[in-house]
PDB file of C-alpha atoms in Angstrom:
ATOM      1  CA  MET A   3      10.154 -19.201  13.426  1.00 46.00           C
ATOM      2  CA  HIS A   4      13.433 -20.021  11.699  1.00 50.00           C
ATOM      3  CA  LEU A   5      13.631 -18.712   8.143  1.00 54.00           C
ATOM      4  CA  PRO A   6      15.550 -20.773   5.594  1.00 59.00           C
ATOM      5  CA  LYS A   7      18.934 -19.194   4.807  1.00 56.00           C
ATOM      6  CA  TYR A   8      18.060 -18.065   1.307  1.00 69.00           C
ATOM      7  CA  ALA A   9      14.292 -17.648   1.766  1.00 76.00           C
ATOM      8  CA  LEU A  10      14.233 -13.894   1.112  1.00 75.00           C
ATOM      9  CA  VAL A  11      16.584 -14.216  -1.858  1.00 81.00           C
ATOM     10  CA  ASP A  12      14.262 -16.833  -3.347  1.00 84.00           C
ATOM     11  CA  ALA A  13      11.309 -14.541  -2.620  1.00 84.00           C
ATOM     12  CA  PHE A  14      13.012 -11.672  -4.460  1.00 87.00           C
ATOM     13  CA  ASP A  15      13.641 -13.898  -7.475  1.00 89.00           C
ATOM     14  CA  ALA A  16      10.035 -15.102  -7.505  1.00 88.00           C
ATOM     15  CA  LEU A  17       8.600 -11.580  -7.358  1.00 90.00           C
ATOM     16  CA  SER A  18      11.041 -10.354 -10.010  1.00 90.00           C
ATOM     17  CA  ASP A  19       9.743 -12.960 -12.442  1.00 91.00           C
ATOM     18  CA  CYS A  20       6.158 -11.641 -12.216  1.00 89.00           C
ATOM     19  CA  SER A  21       4.913  -9.526 -15.126  1.00 86.00           C
ATOM     20  CA  SER A  22       1.825  -7.798 -13.702  1.00 86.00           C
ATOM     21  CA  ALA A  23       0.631  -6.189 -10.471  1.00 84.00           C
ATOM     22  CA  ASP A  24      -1.917  -8.926  -9.864  1.00 87.00           C
ATOM     23  CA  GLU A  25       0.656 -11.656 -10.459  1.00 91.00           C
ATOM     24  CA  ARG A  26       3.038  -9.978  -8.003  1.00 91.00           C
ATOM     25  CA  TRP A  27       0.229  -9.768  -5.455  1.00 92.00           C
ATOM     26  CA  ARG A  28      -0.522 -13.477  -5.701  1.00 92.00           C
ATOM     27  CA  CYS A  29       3.191 -14.266  -5.540  1.00 93.00           C
ATOM     28  CA  ALA A  30       3.625 -12.042  -2.455  1.00 94.00           C
ATOM     29  CA  ILE A  31       0.818 -13.929  -0.715  1.00 95.00           C
ATOM     30  CA  ASP A  32       2.466 -17.276  -1.521  1.00 93.00           C
ATOM     31  CA  VAL A  33       5.867 -16.022  -0.364  1.00 91.00           C
ATOM     32  CA  ALA A  34       4.460 -14.702   2.900  1.00 93.00           C
ATOM     33  CA  ARG A  35       2.543 -17.906   3.605  1.00 93.00           C
ATOM     34  CA  ALA A  36       5.628 -20.013   2.950  1.00 90.00           C
ATOM     35  CA  LEU A  37       7.427 -17.976   5.620  1.00 88.00           C
ATOM     36  CA  GLY A  38       4.656 -18.339   8.193  1.00 90.00           C
ATOM     37  CA  VAL A  39       2.536 -15.238   7.548  1.00 95.00           C
ATOM     38  CA  ASP A  40      -1.197 -15.954   7.278  1.00 96.00           C
ATOM     39  CA  ALA A  41      -2.221 -12.819   5.356  1.00 97.00           C
ATOM     40  CA  ILE A  42      -0.838  -9.534   4.057  1.00 97.00           C
ATOM     41  CA  ASN A  43      -2.214  -6.049   3.496  1.00 95.00           C
ATOM     42  CA  THR A  44      -0.649  -3.439   1.235  1.00 93.00           C
ATOM     43  CA  GLY A  45      -1.690   0.106   0.488  1.00 87.00           C
ATOM     44  CA  CYS A  46      -0.557   3.434  -0.912  1.00 85.00           C
ATOM     45  CA  ALA A  47      -1.489   6.911   0.283  1.00 82.00           C
ATOM     46  CA  ASP A  48      -0.978  10.490  -0.817  1.00 74.00           C
ATOM     47  CA  ILE A  49       0.508  11.938   2.373  1.00 73.00           C
ATOM     48  CA  GLU A  50      -0.122  15.575   1.391  1.00 67.00           C
ATOM     49  CA  SER A  51      -3.860  15.142   0.790  1.00 62.00           C
ATOM     50  CA  ALA A  52      -4.197  12.470   3.519  1.00 63.00           C
ATOM     51  CA  SER A  53      -6.046  10.185   1.108  1.00 71.00           C
ATOM     52  CA  ILE A  54      -5.562   6.464   0.566  1.00 78.00           C
ATOM     53  CA  LEU A  55      -5.076   5.790  -3.134  1.00 77.00           C
ATOM     54  CA  TRP A  56      -5.569   2.046  -2.944  1.00 82.00           C
ATOM     55  CA  ALA A  57      -5.361  -0.846  -0.518  1.00 87.00           C
ATOM     56  CA  ARG A  58      -5.380  -4.609  -0.913  1.00 91.00           C
ATOM     57  CA  SER A  59      -5.814  -7.432   1.586  1.00 94.00           C
ATOM     58  CA  SER A  60      -5.603 -11.209   1.633  1.00 95.00           C
ATOM     59  CA  MET A  61      -7.347 -11.468   5.006  1.00 95.00           C
ATOM     60  CA  THR A  62     -10.510 -13.591   5.097  1.00 94.00           C
ATOM     61  CA  PRO A  63     -13.513 -12.216   3.180  1.00 91.00           C
ATOM     62  CA  GLU A  64     -15.621 -12.595   6.326  1.00 93.00           C
ATOM     63  CA  TRP A  65     -13.264 -10.359   8.295  1.00 94.00           C
ATOM     64  CA  LEU A  66     -12.998  -7.773   5.519  1.00 91.00           C
ATOM     65  CA  GLU A  67     -16.793  -7.597   5.354  1.00 89.00           C
ATOM     66  CA  THR A  68     -16.951  -7.065   9.129  1.00 92.00           C
ATOM     67  CA  TYR A  69     -14.126  -4.499   8.968  1.00 91.00           C
ATOM     68  CA  MET A  70     -15.974  -2.394   6.400  1.00 87.00           C
ATOM     69  CA  LYS A  71     -19.423  -2.873   7.932  1.00 88.00           C
ATOM     70  CA  LEU A  72     -18.290  -1.717  11.387  1.00 90.00           C
ATOM     71  CA  GLU A  73     -16.117   1.015   9.826  1.00 87.00           C
ATOM     72  CA  PHE A  74     -13.003  -0.110  11.661  1.00 90.00           C
ATOM     73  CA  PHE A  75     -10.970   1.842   9.102  1.00 86.00           C
ATOM     74  CA  LYS A  76     -11.891   4.963  11.094  1.00 84.00           C
ATOM     75  CA  VAL A  77      -9.987   3.697  14.154  1.00 90.00           C
ATOM     76  CA  ASP A  78      -7.366   1.440  12.546  1.00 92.00           C
ATOM     77  CA  PRO A  79      -3.972   2.452  14.009  1.00 92.00           C
ATOM     78  CA  LEU A  80      -2.167   0.795  11.105  1.00 91.00           C
ATOM     79  CA  LEU A  81      -3.827   3.201   8.670  1.00 87.00           C
ATOM     80  CA  GLU A  82      -2.828   6.067  10.946  1.00 86.00           C
ATOM     81  CA  LEU A  83       0.808   5.172  10.212  1.00 87.00           C
ATOM     82  CA  PHE A  84       0.346   7.110   6.971  1.00 84.00           C
ATOM     83  CA  HIS A  85      -0.009  10.326   8.972  1.00 80.00           C
ATOM     84  CA  LYS A  86       2.473   9.719  11.805  1.00 83.00           C
ATOM     85  CA  LYS A  87       6.230  10.000  12.088  1.00 85.00           C
ATOM     86  CA  GLN A  88       6.651   6.451  13.359  1.00 89.00           C
ATOM     87  CA  SER A  89       7.373   3.861  10.706  1.00 91.00           C
ATOM     88  CA  ARG A  90       6.326   0.637  12.445  1.00 92.00           C
ATOM     89  CA  LEU A  91       3.487  -0.536  14.651  1.00 93.00           C
ATOM     90  CA  THR A  92       2.541  -3.926  16.053  1.00 94.00           C
ATOM     91  CA  VAL A  93      -1.023  -4.707  17.112  1.00 94.00           C
ATOM     92  CA  TYR A  94      -1.310  -7.665  19.463  1.00 94.00           C
ATOM     93  CA  CYS A  95      -4.675  -9.386  19.133  1.00 93.00           C
ATOM     94  CA  ASP A  96      -4.213 -12.149  21.694  1.00 92.00           C
ATOM     95  CA  LEU A  97      -6.716 -12.070  24.556  1.00 92.00           C
ATOM     96  CA  ALA A  98      -4.074 -11.507  27.235  1.00 91.00           C
ATOM     97  CA  SER A  99      -2.793  -8.330  25.545  1.00 92.00           C
ATOM     98  CA  ILE A 100      -6.322  -7.053  24.936  1.00 92.00           C
ATOM     99  CA  GLU A 101      -7.405  -7.663  28.540  1.00 91.00           C
ATOM    100  CA  GLN A 102      -4.263  -5.943  29.859  1.00 92.00           C
ATOM    101  CA  GLY A 103      -4.789  -2.975  27.561  1.00 90.00           C
ATOM    102  CA  ILE A 104      -1.425  -3.431  25.830  1.00 91.00           C
ATOM    103  CA  ASP A 105      -2.684  -4.536  22.425  1.00 90.00           C
ATOM    104  CA  GLY A 106      -1.360  -1.380  20.742  1.00 87.00           C
ATOM    105  CA  GLY A 107      -4.528  -0.799  18.762  1.00 85.00           C
ATOM    106  CA  HIS A 108      -8.214  -0.115  19.276  1.00 90.00           C
ATOM    107  CA  PRO A 109      -9.797  -2.588  21.773  1.00 91.00           C
ATOM    108  CA  ALA A 110     -12.894  -3.321  19.677  1.00 93.00           C
ATOM    109  CA  LEU A 111     -10.799  -3.736  16.545  1.00 95.00           C
ATOM    110  CA  SER A 112      -8.338  -6.001  18.351  1.00 94.00           C
ATOM    111  CA  ARG A 113     -11.163  -8.176  19.676  1.00 95.00           C
ATOM    112  CA  GLY A 114     -12.641  -8.398  16.198  1.00 96.00           C
ATOM    113  CA  LEU A 115      -9.279  -9.483  14.825  1.00 96.00           C
ATOM    114  CA  ASN A 116      -8.975 -12.099  17.554  1.00 95.00           C
ATOM    115  CA  ASP A 117     -12.448 -13.435  16.747  1.00 96.00           C
ATOM    116  CA  ALA A 118     -11.392 -13.631  13.091  1.00 96.00           C
ATOM    117  CA  GLY A 119      -8.411 -15.807  14.047  1.00 96.00           C
ATOM    118  CA  TYR A 120      -5.577 -13.259  14.054  1.00 96.00           C
ATOM    119  CA  ALA A 121      -3.125 -12.992  16.952  1.00 94.00           C
ATOM    120  CA  LEU A 122      -0.731 -10.286  15.751  1.00 96.00           C
ATOM    121  CA  LEU A 123      -0.503  -7.671  12.993  1.00 96.00           C
ATOM    122  CA  HIS A 124       2.701  -5.819  12.156  1.00 96.00           C
ATOM    123  CA  GLY A 125       2.654  -2.783   9.876  1.00 95.00           C
ATOM    124  CA  THR A 126       5.657  -1.016   8.355  1.00 95.00           C
ATOM    125  CA  LYS A 127       5.527   2.311   6.518  1.00 93.00           C
ATOM    126  CA  PHE A 128       7.741   3.118   3.547  1.00 92.00           C
ATOM    127  CA  LEU A 129       8.026   6.629   2.110  1.00 85.00           C
ATOM    128  CA  THR A 130       8.868   7.547  -1.476  1.00 73.00           C
ATOM    129  CA  ARG A 131      11.819   9.933  -1.486  1.00 73.00           C
ATOM    130  CA  ASP A 132      11.056  13.460  -2.712  1.00 68.00           C
ATOM    131  CA  GLU A 133       7.446  12.481  -3.457  1.00 68.00           C
ATOM    132  CA  PRO A 134       4.317  12.818  -1.282  1.00 69.00           C
ATOM    133  CA  PHE A 135       3.578   9.104  -1.258  1.00 76.00           C
ATOM    134  CA  GLY A 136       3.784   6.415   1.346  1.00 83.00           C
ATOM    135  CA  SER A 137       2.984   2.724   1.463  1.00 89.00           C
ATOM    136  CA  VAL A 138       2.215   0.424   4.367  1.00 92.00           C
ATOM    137  CA  VAL A 139       2.686  -3.351   4.367  1.00 96.00           C
ATOM    138  CA  THR A 140       1.001  -5.292   7.160  1.00 97.00           C
ATOM    139  CA  LEU A 141       1.881  -8.878   8.011  1.00 97.00           C
ATOM    140  CA  CYS A 142      -0.954 -10.783   9.714  1.00 97.00           C
ATOM    141  CA  PHE A 143      -0.262 -13.822  11.888  1.00 96.00           C
ATOM    142  CA  GLY A 144      -2.810 -16.325  13.104  1.00 94.00           C
ATOM    143  CA  ALA A 145      -0.500 -17.743  15.763  1.00 87.00           C
ATOM    144  CA  MET A 146       2.491 -15.737  16.918  1.00 88.00           C
ATOM    145  CA  LYS A 147       3.595 -15.031  20.476  1.00 86.00           C
ATOM    146  CA  ARG A 148       4.711 -11.524  21.381  1.00 87.00           C
ATOM    147  CA  GLU A 149       8.126 -12.671  22.631  1.00 88.00           C
ATOM    148  CA  LYS A 150       8.852 -14.766  19.556  1.00 88.00           C
ATOM    149  CA  PHE A 151       7.845 -11.972  17.224  1.00 91.00           C
ATOM    150  CA  ASP A 152      10.009  -9.427  19.041  1.00 89.00           C
ATOM    151  CA  GLU A 153      13.007 -11.731  18.651  1.00 89.00           C
ATOM    152  CA  THR A 154      12.584 -11.946  14.880  1.00 88.00           C
ATOM    153  CA  ILE A 155      11.192  -8.489  14.077  1.00 89.00           C
ATOM    154  CA  SER A 156      14.112  -7.576  11.782  1.00 86.00           C
ATOM    155  CA  ARG A 157      13.266 -10.521   9.534  1.00 86.00           C
ATOM    156  CA  TRP A 158       9.651  -9.444   9.230  1.00 91.00           C
ATOM    157  CA  THR A 159      10.642  -5.857   8.524  1.00 89.00           C
ATOM    158  CA  THR A 160      12.895  -7.111   5.712  1.00 89.00           C
ATOM    159  CA  LEU A 161      10.047  -9.201   4.295  1.00 92.00           C
ATOM    160  CA  SER A 162       7.733  -6.162   4.452  1.00 94.00           C
ATOM    161  CA  ALA A 163      10.300  -4.056   2.591  1.00 93.00           C
ATOM    162  CA  LEU A 164      10.555  -6.726  -0.097  1.00 92.00           C
ATOM    163  CA  ILE A 165       6.770  -6.852  -0.536  1.00 93.00           C
ATOM    164  CA  ALA A 166       6.580  -3.049  -0.608  1.00 92.00           C
ATOM    165  CA  ALA A 167       9.225  -2.896  -3.350  1.00 89.00           C
ATOM    166  CA  PHE A 168       7.056  -5.076  -5.576  1.00 89.00           C
ATOM    167  CA  SER A 169       3.666  -3.605  -4.655  1.00 83.00           C
ATOM    168  CA  TYR A 170       1.905  -1.825  -7.502  1.00 77.00           C
ATOM    169  CA  ALA A 171      -1.602  -0.472  -7.898  1.00 73.00           C
ATOM    170  CA  PRO A 172      -3.962  -3.350  -8.789  1.00 76.00           C
ATOM    171  CA  ASP A 173      -4.537  -3.963 -12.495  1.00 68.00           C
ATOM    172  CA  GLU A 174      -8.277  -3.883 -11.852  1.00 63.00           C
ATOM    173  CA  ALA A 175     -10.163  -2.123  -9.062  1.00 58.00           C
ATOM    174  CA  ASN A 176     -13.180  -4.441  -9.037  1.00 55.00           C
ATOM    175  CA  HIS A 177     -11.593  -7.350  -7.164  1.00 62.00           C
ATOM    176  CA  LEU A 178     -13.155  -8.133  -3.804  1.00 62.00           C
ATOM    177  CA  ASP A 179      -9.790  -7.675  -2.077  1.00 69.00           C
ATOM    178  CA  VAL A 180      -9.134  -4.222  -3.585  1.00 69.00           C
ATOM    179  CA  PHE A 181     -10.157  -0.930  -2.042  1.00 70.00           C
ATOM    180  CA  THR A 182      -9.646   2.336  -3.950  1.00 63.00           C
ATOM    181  CA  ASN A 183     -10.782   5.942  -3.912  1.00 57.00           C
ATOM    182  CA  VAL A 184     -13.553   6.652  -6.393  1.00 52.00           C
ATOM    183  CA  THR A 185     -11.762   9.701  -7.805  1.00 64.00           C
ATOM    184  CA  PRO A 186      -8.037  10.426  -7.369  1.00 72.00           C
ATOM    185  CA  VAL A 187      -7.154  13.857  -5.988  1.00 76.00           C
ATOM    186  CA  LEU A 188      -4.756  15.655  -8.365  1.00 85.00           C
ATOM    187  CA  THR A 189      -3.145  19.048  -7.878  1.00 88.00           C
ATOM    188  CA  ARG A 190      -3.727  21.858 -10.367  1.00 91.00           C
ATOM    189  CA  ARG A 191      -0.224  21.406 -11.799  1.00 93.00           C
ATOM    190  CA  GLU A 192      -0.702  17.644 -12.189  1.00 93.00           C
ATOM    191  CA  VAL A 193      -3.908  18.244 -14.140  1.00 93.00           C
ATOM    192  CA  GLU A 194      -2.173  20.833 -16.336  1.00 94.00           C
ATOM    193  CA  VAL A 195       0.736  18.498 -17.115  1.00 95.00           C
ATOM    194  CA  LEU A 196      -1.556  15.571 -17.939  1.00 94.00           C
ATOM    195  CA  SER A 197      -3.797  17.765 -20.081  1.00 93.00           C
ATOM    196  CA  LEU A 198      -0.854  19.058 -22.115  1.00 94.00           C
ATOM    197  CA  LEU A 199       0.541  15.539 -22.459  1.00 92.00           C
ATOM    198  CA  ALA A 200      -2.848  14.464 -23.813  1.00 91.00           C
ATOM    199  CA  THR A 201      -2.576  17.076 -26.560  1.00 91.00           C
ATOM    200  CA  GLY A 202       0.689  15.522 -27.714  1.00 90.00           C
ATOM    201  CA  LEU A 203       3.172  18.008 -26.263  1.00 92.00           C
ATOM    202  CA  GLN A 204       6.544  16.707 -25.109  1.00 92.00           C
ATOM    203  CA  THR A 205       8.127  17.486 -21.740  1.00 93.00           C
ATOM    204  CA  ALA A 206      10.262  20.375 -23.041  1.00 94.00           C
ATOM    205  CA  ARG A 207       7.276  22.153 -24.626  1.00 94.00           C
ATOM    206  CA  ILE A 208       5.158  21.618 -21.505  1.00 94.00           C
ATOM    207  CA  ALA A 209       7.917  23.105 -19.359  1.00 95.00           C
ATOM    208  CA  GLU A 210       8.066  26.119 -21.673  1.00 95.00           C
ATOM    209  CA  ARG A 211       4.282  26.509 -21.678  1.00 93.00           C
ATOM    210  CA  LEU A 212       4.028  26.350 -17.876  1.00 94.00           C
ATOM    211  CA  ASN A 213       7.279  28.254 -17.272  1.00 94.00           C
ATOM    212  CA  ILE A 214       8.752  25.514 -15.093  1.00 95.00           C
ATOM    213  CA  ALA A 215      11.758  23.205 -15.376  1.00 95.00           C
ATOM    214  CA  GLU A 216      11.547  19.933 -17.314  1.00 94.00           C
ATOM    215  CA  ILE A 217      12.476  18.004 -14.177  1.00 94.00           C
ATOM    216  CA  THR A 218       9.482  19.611 -12.430  1.00 94.00           C
ATOM    217  CA  VAL A 219       7.203  18.519 -15.254  1.00 94.00           C
ATOM    218  CA  ALA A 220       8.478  14.964 -14.847  1.00 93.00           C
ATOM    219  CA  LYS A 221       7.922  15.135 -11.087  1.00 92.00           C
ATOM    220  CA  HIS A 222       4.295  16.284 -11.502  1.00 92.00           C
ATOM    221  CA  PHE A 223       3.654  13.530 -14.029  1.00 93.00           C
ATOM    222  CA  ARG A 224       5.197  10.878 -11.780  1.00 90.00           C
ATOM    223  CA  SER A 225       3.008  12.032  -8.921  1.00 87.00           C
ATOM    224  CA  ALA A 226      -0.162  12.002 -11.049  1.00 88.00           C
ATOM    225  CA  ARG A 227       0.671   8.588 -12.461  1.00 86.00           C
ATOM    226  CA  ARG A 228       1.065   7.120  -8.985  1.00 80.00           C
ATOM    227  CA  LYS A 229      -2.230   8.626  -7.831  1.00 80.00           C
ATOM    228  CA  LEU A 230      -3.970   7.159 -10.870  1.00 80.00           C
ATOM    229  CA  GLY A 231      -2.431   3.753 -10.230  1.00 71.00           C
ATOM    230  CA  SER A 232      -0.808   3.653 -13.665  1.00 76.00           C
ATOM    231  CA  ARG A 233       2.589   2.386 -14.734  1.00 73.00           C
ATOM    232  CA  THR A 234       2.764   4.044 -18.158  1.00 81.00           C
ATOM    233  CA  ARG A 235       1.958   7.416 -19.711  1.00 84.00           C
ATOM    234  CA  GLU A 236      -0.790   5.905 -21.833  1.00 85.00           C
ATOM    235  CA  GLN A 237      -2.508   4.250 -18.857  1.00 80.00           C
ATOM    236  CA  ALA A 238      -2.336   7.478 -16.873  1.00 85.00           C
ATOM    237  CA  LEU A 239      -3.946   9.505 -19.651  1.00 88.00           C
ATOM    238  CA  ILE A 240      -6.696   6.933 -20.198  1.00 82.00           C
ATOM    239  CA  LYS A 241      -7.550   6.863 -16.481  1.00 78.00           C
ATOM    240  CA  ALA A 242      -7.437  10.649 -16.241  1.00 85.00           C
ATOM    241  CA  MET A 243      -9.924  10.822 -19.107  1.00 84.00           C
ATOM    242  CA  GLN A 244     -12.143   8.203 -17.461  1.00 70.00           C
ATOM    243  CA  PHE A 245     -12.217  10.275 -14.262  1.00 76.00           C
ATOM    244  CA  ARG A 246     -12.751  13.449 -16.344  1.00 80.00           C
ATOM    245  CA  LEU A 247      -9.754  15.088 -14.744  1.00 86.00           C
ATOM    246  CA  LEU A 248      -8.256  16.667 -17.855  1.00 86.00           C
ATOM    247  CA  SER A 249      -8.814  20.295 -18.803  1.00 77.00           C
ATOM    248  CA  PHE A 250      -8.585  21.454 -22.403  1.00 62.00           C
TER     249      PHE A 250
END
């Protein structure tokens, strides 16, 4: 597929104009579809605890129901990207690749994807520097030949990076296309920092109380906020209280 010259620039502008996580998600779907991608998946994981914080998919509801019912998430190679050194993986779901054993995924999963109308899935992992987080963006194509995809893979990797840059935890976790952990896993230090923040202490006082540097306090808070899927201090504290994670 030939991408218009300024397609990705226009996509960046469109995503930049969005004001909420859900609006960015809908915009990302529209951008991807305009460029020939049938569906997208995004997700964030805590690499250290090997737990997925949240995931979101625009694949068909019928397929997502089948995926969860048959527990394909236990054998999904694209989810395994979170725990591997490799940063990209392509799963070919066309019958020829499946029959030749070169689909790159799990045979039963690949056949299920083919039955659902998908011919190729391409996942790219992005790590957050100096933080134990990673995100994976998967582009799902209904009709894409292996050779054609290989020729244009750099374009799709760029699109994935753009989507990843604007992917935030969903505003609400009760959407049908959202999958989240019931309770986030926080470290002892993250709980301590959040608990002291909840009492009204500022970063300097928390650092003094815990005998650590202010920059370390900020790092623990950033990590906890990401795990809680919050963009502000207030949201993080509210969610931590809801999950009964604070200690006083």
